[in-house]
Amino acid sequence: MTRTAPETRSPGAPADTDAIRVAVSTVIFTLRRLPGSDALQVVLPLVRRTRDPHEGQWALPGGWLDVTEGLDTAASRTLAETTGLAPSYLEQLYAFGAVDRSPTRVVSIVYWALLRADEITDATVENVQWFDAAALPALAFDHNEIVGYALWRLRNKVGYSRIAHGLLADEFTLADLREVYEAILARRLDPANFRRQVENSGTLIPTDRFRTGSHRPARLYRYNQDVELADRGPLDAGH
Amino acid sequence: MTRTAPETRSPGAPADTDAIRVAVSTVIFTLRRLPGSDALQVVLPLVRRTRDPHEGQWALPGGWLDVTEGLDTAASRTLAETTGLAPSYLEQLYAFGAVDRSPTRVVSIVYWALLRADEITDATVENVQWFDAAALPALAFDHNEIVGYALWRLRNKVGYSRIAHGLLADEFTLADLREVYEAILARRLDPANFRRQVENSGTLIPTDRFRTGSHRPARLYRYNQDVELADRGPLDAGH
């Protein structure tokens, strides 16, 4: 294709602008009980790189932004191409653009999503594997830093929003909800305090259904749907 | 400069990737009493474009990302070059990348900052003017949408963080603080309710100083400095 002709470039634009490329990557978190562990863990899918740079290392799913597609579309497309995953909603997390994060200059727009375990097909995809977010190997590029930032945002966000909803079935017990919080925050929570806080928050609606089984029947709750799970405000209008 | 040679480009990279350029823009909010109004308003600086596209229209301060600089650096540099403003801290807001937002394909990484009125030099800079955020003209590109998103984030954030601190002197009365909230939220708040909520929040520390003047002496408060105003978590380590 033809490059932008120099005379249409703003005088202030350094020629070097042309050497910067834009990529998208995605961090997909879900909760799983890993073999040999009783507790839920935050896990994410990584893709093994089959070419340089960083050939053989694990990296976040992603790819190049095409000139004909928006950022959200590129994130969904590259995620599907590399992992087969198709979350209904990806949220933009952050743009990473340090000069030395790649051998060539690449700005990566990073998206993230939370998925319930039942939303994930366990079809084996070549070169894709799920990893415990708390015990990652050395990843390609600055992807350890990116996952670290995404985890920090997840932990922050669980405190003031109903983000845990994205990891739960429509109806759940307070113990289910507490387990999600414990996995995200990576610490135990006192059951009685947790119940009190959640009940006082007004974000849950008790149903008249109970889960029965080997334990005492536990009431099922659902989230108050009046508030959006992932509210991007004006950007939801189809940006 | 030489383009990336095709043989070093990943096979998955579409050739069209090269036609995408990266820009940075900044939204700088402060509060001012506009002439003829008694109330504080959220205002921001805009720059009049002196060339196509959108020649003569107002736009956010910004410019092209240079291949040798990080995103944060580019945001600070282009803001200083266009407006003379140099906030101590810019926070990344969002990456805007719709295909049709500019005649050529441009992904804009948008930063924002809050400034106190006394941090702003009122030196006149050519082609720069401050505008009431609630009554903007039609701006260049998608910049109305960007300002709308930044305002939405500001309003959201004021609820769960001490972001109003960025707009206040070190010591302030509860009336000062309420006025900041009222300007950001664009609505009146009940003084007694506001006082109760703020006092219960534990985020303010009363001093033993009072502001005196034509009114009843009002106690001065300061924010509890144990918590950072703008906490980016792991990214604060110098990304």
Short mmCIF file of C-alpha atoms in Angstrom, two decimals:
data_model
loop_
_atom_site.label_atom_id
_atom_site.label_comp_id
_atom_site.label_asym_id
_atom_site.label_seq_id
_atom_site.Cartn_x
_atom_site.Cartn_y
_atom_site.Cartn_z
CA MET A 1 0.00 0.00 0.00
CA THR A 2 1.06 3.62 -0.37
CA ARG A 3 2.45 5.44 2.61
CA THR A 4 0.94 8.71 3.77
CA ALA A 5 2.46 11.28 1.47
CA PRO A 6 4.83 13.60 3.34
CA GLU A 7 2.91 16.71 2.35
CA THR A 8 -0.21 15.49 4.16
CA ARG A 9 1.73 14.78 7.33
CA SER A 10 1.55 17.49 9.96
CA PRO A 11 4.80 19.48 10.07
CA GLY A 12 5.08 18.52 13.74
CA ALA A 13 5.04 14.81 13.02
CA PRO A 14 8.47 13.25 13.31
CA ALA A 15 9.30 10.90 10.45
CA ASP A 16 9.96 8.25 13.06
CA THR A 17 6.24 8.05 13.78
CA ASP A 18 6.07 5.61 10.90
CA ALA A 19 8.28 3.08 12.68
CA ILE A 20 5.74 2.45 15.45
CA ARG A 21 3.33 -0.43 15.12
CA VAL A 22 0.18 -1.13 17.11
CA ALA A 23 -0.68 -4.53 18.55
CA VAL A 24 -3.49 -5.78 20.80
CA SER A 25 -3.25 -8.36 23.58
CA THR A 26 -5.79 -9.80 25.96
CA VAL A 27 -5.72 -11.04 29.53
CA ILE A 28 -8.52 -13.56 30.13
CA PHE A 29 -9.02 -14.43 33.78
CA THR A 30 -11.08 -17.28 35.09
CA LEU A 31 -11.11 -19.32 38.30
CA ARG A 32 -10.16 -22.97 38.47
CA ARG A 33 -9.34 -25.59 41.00
CA LEU A 34 -5.87 -26.64 39.88
CA PRO A 35 -4.90 -30.32 40.34
CA GLY A 36 -3.71 -30.99 43.88
CA SER A 37 -5.32 -27.85 45.30
CA ASP A 38 -8.62 -27.44 47.06
CA ALA A 39 -8.83 -23.68 46.52
CA LEU A 40 -9.91 -21.74 43.46
CA GLN A 41 -7.08 -19.97 41.65
CA VAL A 42 -7.02 -17.16 39.14
CA VAL A 43 -5.83 -18.64 35.85
CA LEU A 44 -5.26 -17.22 32.36
CA PRO A 45 -4.49 -18.65 28.91
CA LEU A 46 -1.09 -18.09 27.33
CA VAL A 47 0.15 -18.86 23.83
CA ARG A 48 3.56 -20.34 23.09
CA ARG A 49 5.43 -18.22 20.56
CA THR A 50 6.50 -20.09 17.47
CA ARG A 51 8.80 -17.42 16.08
CA ASP A 52 11.25 -14.74 17.13
CA PRO A 53 11.39 -12.60 19.13
CA HIS A 54 11.02 -14.77 22.24
CA GLU A 55 10.44 -17.98 20.27
CA GLY A 56 9.32 -20.78 22.59
CA GLN A 57 8.29 -18.44 25.41
CA TRP A 58 4.72 -17.97 26.60
CA ALA A 59 2.91 -14.76 25.75
CA LEU A 60 -0.53 -13.19 26.04
CA PRO A 61 -2.91 -13.94 23.17
CA GLY A 62 -2.87 -11.11 20.65
CA GLY A 63 -1.71 -9.84 17.29
CA TRP A 64 -1.40 -6.79 15.06
CA LEU A 65 -4.08 -4.15 14.68
CA ASP A 66 -5.27 -4.06 11.10
CA VAL A 67 -5.83 -0.66 9.51
CA THR A 68 -9.44 -1.59 8.71
CA GLU A 69 -10.56 -2.62 12.20
CA GLY A 70 -11.25 -0.88 15.50
CA LEU A 71 -9.33 -1.73 18.66
CA ASP A 72 -12.12 -3.78 20.24
CA THR A 73 -12.59 -5.77 17.05
CA ALA A 74 -8.88 -6.47 16.77
CA ALA A 75 -8.77 -7.70 20.36
CA SER A 76 -11.68 -10.11 19.79
CA ARG A 77 -10.32 -11.33 16.45
CA THR A 78 -6.77 -12.01 17.64
CA LEU A 79 -8.03 -13.69 20.81
CA ALA A 80 -10.29 -15.99 18.79
CA GLU A 81 -7.55 -16.75 16.25
CA THR A 82 -4.99 -17.71 18.88
CA THR A 83 -7.11 -19.39 21.57
CA GLY A 84 -10.60 -20.04 20.18
CA LEU A 85 -12.06 -18.00 23.05
CA ALA A 86 -14.87 -15.55 22.32
CA PRO A 87 -15.93 -13.61 25.45
CA SER A 88 -19.08 -11.57 24.95
CA TYR A 89 -17.32 -8.48 26.24
CA LEU A 90 -13.70 -7.31 26.38
CA GLU A 91 -12.78 -4.21 28.37
CA GLN A 92 -9.80 -2.05 27.49
CA LEU A 93 -7.23 -2.20 30.28
CA TYR A 94 -4.19 -0.08 29.38
CA ALA A 95 -1.84 0.85 26.55
CA PHE A 96 1.72 -0.34 27.07
CA GLY A 97 4.30 1.58 25.07
CA ALA A 98 7.73 1.54 26.72
CA VAL A 99 10.44 2.08 24.11
CA ASP A 100 12.33 -1.13 24.94
CA ARG A 101 9.43 -3.54 25.44
CA SER A 102 10.07 -5.21 22.09
CA PRO A 103 13.03 -5.28 19.66
CA THR A 104 11.00 -3.08 17.30
CA ARG A 105 8.76 -0.28 18.54
CA VAL A 106 5.35 -1.69 19.41
CA VAL A 107 2.49 -0.06 21.35
CA SER A 108 0.18 -2.76 22.71
CA ILE A 109 -3.40 -1.94 23.59
CA VAL A 110 -4.30 -4.51 26.23
CA TYR A 111 -7.84 -5.76 26.82
CA TRP A 112 -9.13 -8.00 29.56
CA ALA A 113 -12.17 -10.10 30.36
CA LEU A 114 -13.44 -12.34 33.12
CA LEU A 115 -15.00 -15.62 32.14
CA ARG A 116 -16.94 -18.17 34.11
CA ALA A 117 -15.42 -21.63 33.95
CA ASP A 118 -18.51 -22.88 32.07
CA GLU A 119 -17.96 -20.29 29.32
CA ILE A 120 -14.68 -21.89 28.39
CA THR A 121 -14.57 -24.75 25.95
CA ASP A 122 -11.90 -27.17 26.97
CA ALA A 123 -11.06 -28.02 23.38
CA THR A 124 -7.29 -28.29 23.18
CA VAL A 125 -5.86 -25.51 21.06
CA GLU A 126 -2.33 -25.94 19.79
CA ASN A 127 0.25 -23.95 21.75
CA VAL A 128 -2.29 -22.68 24.30
CA GLN A 129 -2.13 -23.51 27.98
CA TRP A 130 -3.78 -22.16 31.15
CA PHE A 131 -1.48 -20.88 33.89
CA ASP A 132 -1.89 -19.99 37.55
CA ALA A 133 -1.66 -16.18 37.52
CA ALA A 134 0.26 -16.23 40.80
CA ALA A 135 3.00 -18.55 39.50
CA LEU A 136 3.86 -17.55 35.95
CA PRO A 137 7.10 -18.39 34.17
CA ALA A 138 9.12 -15.58 32.55
CA LEU A 139 6.87 -14.46 29.71
CA ALA A 140 7.77 -12.85 26.38
CA PHE A 141 8.14 -9.05 26.16
CA ASP A 142 6.72 -7.16 29.18
CA HIS A 143 3.85 -9.59 29.56
CA ASN A 144 4.64 -10.43 33.21
CA GLU A 145 4.26 -6.74 33.97
CA ILE A 146 0.99 -6.60 32.03
CA VAL A 147 -0.48 -9.58 33.91
CA GLY A 148 0.68 -8.05 37.19
CA TYR A 149 -1.12 -4.83 36.35
CA ALA A 150 -4.28 -6.68 35.30
CA LEU A 151 -4.29 -8.63 38.58
CA TRP A 152 -3.84 -5.42 40.54
CA ARG A 153 -6.79 -3.85 38.72
CA LEU A 154 -8.89 -6.96 39.30
CA ARG A 155 -8.13 -6.87 43.04
CA ASN A 156 -8.86 -3.17 43.25
CA LYS A 157 -12.02 -3.42 41.28
CA VAL A 158 -13.54 -6.28 43.22
CA GLY A 159 -13.73 -3.93 46.19
CA TYR A 160 -15.96 -1.29 44.66
CA SER A 161 -17.84 -3.00 41.88
CA ARG A 162 -19.73 -6.16 41.25
CA ILE A 163 -16.96 -7.49 39.08
CA ALA A 164 -17.07 -10.88 40.80
CA HIS A 165 -20.36 -11.37 38.97
CA GLY A 166 -18.40 -12.10 35.79
CA LEU A 167 -17.01 -15.19 37.46
CA LEU A 168 -20.21 -16.58 38.98
CA ALA A 169 -23.30 -18.39 37.76
CA ASP A 170 -26.52 -16.35 37.78
CA GLU A 171 -27.46 -17.73 41.19
CA PHE A 172 -24.91 -18.49 43.86
CA THR A 173 -24.49 -18.95 47.57
CA LEU A 174 -22.62 -16.54 49.80
CA ALA A 175 -19.94 -19.22 50.15
CA ASP A 176 -19.56 -19.30 46.34
CA LEU A 177 -19.17 -15.53 46.31
CA ARG A 178 -16.69 -15.54 49.16
CA GLU A 179 -14.61 -18.17 47.38
CA VAL A 180 -14.39 -15.91 44.32
CA TYR A 181 -13.25 -12.98 46.46
CA GLU A 182 -10.72 -15.19 48.24
CA ALA A 183 -9.26 -16.39 44.93
CA ILE A 184 -8.96 -12.85 43.54
CA LEU A 185 -7.59 -11.32 46.73
CA ALA A 186 -5.40 -14.36 47.43
CA ARG A 187 -6.36 -14.42 51.11
CA ARG A 188 -8.95 -15.97 53.41
CA LEU A 189 -11.97 -13.90 54.46
CA ASP A 190 -13.89 -14.36 57.66
CA PRO A 191 -17.27 -15.93 56.68
CA ALA A 192 -19.36 -14.01 59.23
CA ASN A 193 -17.80 -10.63 58.41
CA PHE A 194 -18.10 -11.32 54.71
CA ARG A 195 -21.79 -12.20 55.03
CA ARG A 196 -22.47 -9.03 57.00
CA GLN A 197 -20.67 -6.78 54.52
CA VAL A 198 -22.34 -8.30 51.49
CA GLU A 199 -25.79 -8.19 53.05
CA ASN A 200 -25.28 -4.55 54.00
CA SER A 201 -24.06 -3.59 50.54
CA GLY A 202 -27.48 -3.95 48.93
CA THR A 203 -25.95 -5.38 45.78
CA LEU A 204 -27.40 -8.89 46.21
CA ILE A 205 -30.98 -10.03 45.97
CA PRO A 206 -31.87 -13.18 47.95
CA THR A 207 -33.95 -15.72 46.03
CA ASP A 208 -36.33 -18.19 47.64
CA ARG A 209 -34.25 -21.08 46.38
CA PHE A 210 -31.64 -23.06 48.29
CA ARG A 211 -28.77 -25.27 47.32
CA THR A 212 -29.04 -28.60 49.07
CA GLY A 213 -26.49 -31.35 49.29
CA SER A 214 -24.17 -32.76 51.87
CA HIS A 215 -24.21 -29.48 53.78
CA ARG A 216 -26.90 -27.44 55.44
CA PRO A 217 -29.13 -25.90 52.68
CA ALA A 218 -27.65 -22.56 51.59
CA ARG A 219 -29.73 -19.74 50.18
CA LEU A 220 -29.11 -18.74 46.57
CA TYR A 221 -28.59 -15.09 45.72
CA ARG A 222 -28.39 -13.11 42.51
CA TYR A 223 -26.93 -9.72 41.68
CA ASN A 224 -29.18 -6.71 41.43
CA GLN A 225 -29.31 -6.28 37.65
CA ASP A 226 -30.12 -2.59 37.80
CA VAL A 227 -26.43 -1.83 37.61
CA GLU A 228 -24.25 -2.89 34.70
CA LEU A 229 -21.42 -5.30 35.41
CA ALA A 230 -18.95 -3.44 33.25
CA ASP A 231 -20.05 0.11 32.88
CA ARG A 232 -17.98 2.08 30.41
CA GLY A 233 -20.37 5.01 30.50
CA PRO A 234 -20.54 6.97 27.26
CA LEU A 235 -18.27 4.46 25.49
CA ASP A 236 -20.99 1.82 25.70
CA ALA A 237 -22.83 3.70 22.98
CA GLY A 238 -20.83 1.74 20.43
CA HIS A 239 -17.37 3.21 20.35
CA MET B 1 14.51 6.32 8.01
CA THR B 2 14.27 2.78 6.70
CA ARG B 3 11.03 0.89 7.11
CA THR B 4 10.97 -2.44 8.91
CA ALA B 5 12.13 -4.89 6.28
CA PRO B 6 9.37 -7.30 5.31
CA GLU B 7 11.41 -10.37 6.27
CA THR B 8 11.60 -9.20 9.89
CA ARG B 9 7.88 -8.65 10.10
CA SER B 10 5.94 -11.46 11.70
CA PRO B 11 4.13 -13.51 9.06
CA GLY B 12 0.85 -12.71 10.83
CA ALA B 13 1.30 -8.96 10.52
CA PRO B 14 -0.84 -7.44 7.80
CA ALA B 15 1.03 -4.99 5.60
CA ASP B 16 -1.62 -2.44 6.51
CA THR B 17 -0.25 -2.28 10.04
CA ASP B 18 2.28 0.23 8.70
CA ALA B 19 -0.46 2.73 7.85
CA ILE B 20 -1.45 3.23 11.48
CA ARG B 21 0.08 6.12 13.42
CA VAL B 22 0.06 6.72 17.15
CA ALA B 23 -0.72 10.08 18.73
CA VAL B 24 -1.15 11.24 22.32
CA SER B 25 -3.66 13.76 23.64
CA THR B 26 -4.35 15.13 27.10
CA VAL B 27 -7.43 16.30 28.96
CA ILE B 28 -6.47 18.78 31.70
CA PHE B 29 -9.30 19.58 34.07
CA THR B 30 -9.37 22.38 36.57
CA LEU B 31 -12.09 24.35 38.34
CA ARG B 32 -12.78 28.02 37.70
CA ARG B 33 -15.38 30.58 38.40
CA LEU B 34 -16.29 31.71 34.90
CA PRO B 35 -17.24 35.36 34.40
CA GLY B 36 -20.85 35.98 35.28
CA SER B 37 -21.19 32.81 37.32
CA ASP B 38 -20.93 32.33 41.04
CA ALA B 39 -20.33 28.59 40.86
CA LEU B 40 -17.14 26.69 40.11
CA GLN B 41 -17.08 24.98 36.71
CA VAL B 42 -14.95 22.21 35.28
CA VAL B 43 -12.81 23.79 32.55
CA LEU B 44 -10.14 22.44 30.20
CA PRO B 45 -7.63 23.93 27.74
CA LEU B 46 -8.11 23.44 24.01
CA VAL B 47 -5.82 24.30 21.12
CA ARG B 48 -7.02 25.85 17.88
CA ARG B 49 -5.85 23.80 14.89
CA THR B 50 -3.83 25.78 12.38
CA ARG B 51 -3.85 23.16 9.63
CA ASP B 52 -6.00 20.49 8.07
CA PRO B 53 -7.73 18.29 8.98
CA HIS B 54 -10.19 20.39 10.99
CA GLU B 55 -8.27 23.65 10.49
CA GLY B 56 -9.65 26.38 12.75
CA GLN B 57 -11.47 23.95 15.06
CA TRP B 58 -10.57 23.43 18.71
CA ALA B 59 -8.85 20.21 19.72
CA LEU B 60 -7.25 18.59 22.75
CA PRO B 61 -3.56 19.36 23.25
CA GLY B 62 -1.42 16.59 21.82
CA GLY B 63 0.82 15.39 19.03
CA TRP B 64 2.59 12.42 17.51
CA LEU B 65 4.37 9.74 19.52
CA ASP B 66 8.05 9.71 18.63
CA VAL B 67 9.73 6.34 18.19
CA THR B 68 12.30 7.23 20.85
CA GLU B 69 9.92 8.18 23.68
CA GLY B 70 7.52 6.37 25.97
CA LEU B 71 3.81 7.17 26.04
CA ASP B 72 3.93 9.17 29.29
CA THR B 73 6.87 11.22 28.02
CA ALA B 74 5.13 11.96 24.75
CA ALA B 75 2.01 13.11 26.59
CA SER B 76 4.01 15.50 28.80
CA ARG B 77 6.10 16.80 25.90
CA THR B 78 3.22 17.51 23.54
CA LEU B 79 1.17 19.11 26.32
CA ALA B 80 4.06 21.43 27.20
CA GLU B 81 4.73 22.26 23.55
CA THR B 82 1.14 23.20 22.80
CA THR B 83 -0.03 24.79 26.06
CA GLY B 84 3.00 25.42 28.29
CA LEU B 85 1.35 23.32 31.02
CA ALA B 86 3.49 20.84 32.96
CA PRO B 87 1.43 18.84 35.48
CA SER B 88 3.55 16.77 37.84
CA TYR B 89 1.56 13.67 36.98
CA LEU B 90 -0.46 12.53 33.97
CA GLU B 91 -2.61 9.43 34.17
CA GLN B 92 -3.42 7.32 31.14
CA LEU B 93 -7.14 7.45 30.45
CA TYR B 94 -7.97 5.36 27.38
CA ALA B 95 -6.83 4.52 23.85
CA PHE B 96 -9.18 5.75 21.13
CA GLY B 97 -8.82 3.89 17.84
CA ALA B 98 -12.04 3.94 15.82
CA VAL B 99 -11.27 3.48 12.12
CA ASP B 100 -13.02 6.68 11.04
CA ARG B 101 -11.94 9.06 13.81
CA SER B 102 -9.45 10.80 11.50
CA PRO B 103 -8.97 10.97 7.70
CA THR B 104 -5.86 8.80 8.14
CA ARG B 105 -5.68 5.95 10.64
CA VAL B 106 -4.62 7.30 14.02
CA VAL B 107 -4.73 5.59 17.42
CA SER B 108 -4.69 8.23 20.16
CA ILE B 109 -3.53 7.35 23.66
CA VAL B 110 -5.30 9.86 25.87
CA TYR B 111 -3.93 11.05 29.21
CA TRP B 112 -5.58 13.22 31.81
CA ALA B 113 -4.69 15.27 34.85
CA LEU B 114 -6.38 17.45 37.43
CA LEU B 115 -4.75 20.74 38.30
CA ARG B 116 -5.43 23.23 41.03
CA ALA B 117 -6.14 26.71 39.73
CA ASP B 118 -2.92 27.95 41.37
CA GLU B 119 -0.85 25.41 39.39
CA ILE B 120 -1.83 27.08 36.16
CA THR B 121 0.15 29.99 34.85
CA ASP B 122 -2.14 32.42 33.15
CA ALA B 123 0.45 33.35 30.56
CA THR B 124 -1.36 33.67 27.28
CA VAL B 125 -0.32 30.96 24.86
CA GLU B 126 -1.14 31.46 21.22
CA ASN B 127 -4.15 29.46 20.03
CA VAL B 128 -4.94 28.10 23.51
CA GLN B 129 -8.17 28.84 25.35
CA TRP B 130 -9.96 27.42 28.40
CA PHE B 131 -13.48 26.10 27.87
CA ASP B 132 -16.35 25.15 30.15
CA ALA B 133 -16.40 21.33 29.88
CA ALA B 134 -20.20 21.33 29.99
CA ALA B 135 -20.59 23.71 27.03
CA LEU B 136 -18.03 22.79 24.38
CA PRO B 137 -18.25 23.72 20.71
CA ALA B 138 -17.92 20.97 18.07
CA LEU B 139 -14.30 19.88 18.45
CA ALA B 140 -11.94 18.34 15.90
CA PHE B 141 -11.91 14.56 15.38
CA ASP B 142 -13.69 12.58 18.14
CA HIS B 143 -12.52 14.97 20.84
CA ASN B 144 -16.04 15.74 22.11
CA GLU B 145 -16.44 12.03 22.77
CA ILE B 146 -13.05 11.90 24.51
CA VAL B 147 -13.89 14.82 26.81
CA GLY B 148 -17.28 13.24 27.54
CA TYR B 149 -15.57 10.01 28.55
CA ALA B 150 -13.02 11.85 30.72
CA LEU B 151 -15.83 13.74 32.49
CA TRP B 152 -17.67 10.49 33.10
CA ARG B 153 -14.56 8.91 34.60
CA LEU B 154 -13.98 11.98 36.75
CA ARG B 155 -17.55 11.87 38.07
CA ASN B 156 -17.31 8.14 38.73
CA LYS B 157 -13.96 8.39 40.38
CA VAL B 158 -14.84 11.19 42.73
CA GLY B 159 -17.23 8.78 44.41
CA TYR B 160 -14.73 6.15 45.44
CA SER B 161 -11.39 7.90 45.62
CA ARG B 162 -9.90 11.07 46.97
CA ILE B 163 -9.51 12.45 43.48
CA ALA B 164 -10.97 15.80 44.55
CA HIS B 165 -7.69 16.29 46.40
CA GLY B 166 -6.02 17.08 43.09
CA LEU B 167 -8.20 20.17 42.83
CA LEU B 168 -7.82 21.50 46.38
CA ALA B 169 -5.16 23.30 48.39
CA ASP B 170 -3.45 21.23 51.11
CA GLU B 171 -5.88 22.53 53.73
CA PHE B 172 -9.50 23.26 52.97
CA THR B 173 -12.88 23.66 54.61
CA LEU B 174 -15.75 21.23 54.15
CA ALA B 175 -17.47 23.94 52.12
CA ASP B 176 -14.44 24.09 49.77
CA LEU B 177 -14.59 20.33 49.35
CA ARG B 178 -18.32 20.30 48.75
CA GLU B 179 -17.93 23.00 46.11
CA VAL B 180 -15.43 20.80 44.24
CA TYR B 181 -17.81 17.84 44.36
CA GLU B 182 -20.68 20.03 43.19
CA ALA B 183 -18.65 21.32 40.23
CA ILE B 184 -17.61 17.82 39.19
CA LEU B 185 -21.01 16.24 39.68
CA ALA B 186 -22.79 19.29 38.26
CA ARG B 187 -25.43 19.26 40.99
CA ARG B 188 -26.04 20.73 44.44
CA LEU B 189 -25.30 18.60 47.50
CA ASP B 190 -27.01 18.98 50.85
CA PRO B 191 -24.42 20.53 53.22
CA ALA B 192 -25.46 18.54 56.30
CA ASN B 193 -25.55 15.20 54.46
CA PHE B 194 -22.27 15.96 52.80
CA ARG B 195 -20.59 16.78 56.12
CA ARG B 196 -21.87 13.56 57.65
CA GLN B 197 -20.67 11.39 54.77
CA VAL B 198 -17.24 12.95 54.63
CA GLU B 199 -16.74 12.77 58.39
CA ASN B 200 -17.77 9.10 58.38
CA SER B 201 -15.45 8.25 55.49
CA GLY B 202 -12.29 8.57 57.55
CA THR B 203 -10.43 10.11 54.61
CA LEU B 204 -10.07 13.59 56.14
CA ILE B 205 -8.00 14.71 59.10
CA PRO B 206 -9.27 17.79 60.96
CA THR B 207 -6.56 20.34 61.77
CA ASP B 208 -6.70 22.76 64.69
CA ARG B 209 -6.75 25.70 62.30
CA PHE B 210 -9.78 27.67 61.14
CA ARG B 211 -10.49 29.95 58.25
CA THR B 212 -11.85 33.24 59.46
CA GLY B 213 -13.40 36.03 57.48
CA SER B 214 -16.85 37.42 56.89
CA HIS B 215 -18.42 34.07 57.84
CA ARG B 216 -18.37 31.99 60.97
CA PRO B 217 -14.86 30.46 61.38
CA ALA B 218 -14.66 27.17 59.47
CA ARG B 219 -12.35 24.33 60.44
CA LEU B 220 -9.59 23.43 57.99
CA TYR B 221 -9.09 19.79 57.03
CA ARG B 222 -6.45 17.89 55.11
CA TYR B 223 -6.48 14.54 53.38
CA ASN B 224 -5.04 11.50 55.08
CA GLN B 225 -1.77 11.15 53.17
CA ASP B 226 -1.44 7.43 53.84
CA VAL B 227 -3.22 6.73 50.60
CA GLU B 228 -1.90 7.91 47.24
CA LEU B 229 -4.06 10.27 45.26
CA ALA B 230 -3.49 8.51 41.98
CA ASP B 231 -2.54 4.95 42.64
CA ARG B 232 -1.51 3.05 39.55
CA GLY B 233 -0.29 0.09 41.55
CA PRO B 234 2.56 -1.81 39.93
CA LEU B 235 2.83 0.74 37.12
CA ASP B 236 4.08 3.37 39.57
CA ALA B 237 7.37 1.50 39.67
CA GLY B 238 8.46 3.55 36.67
CA HIS B 239 6.70 2.17 33.66
#
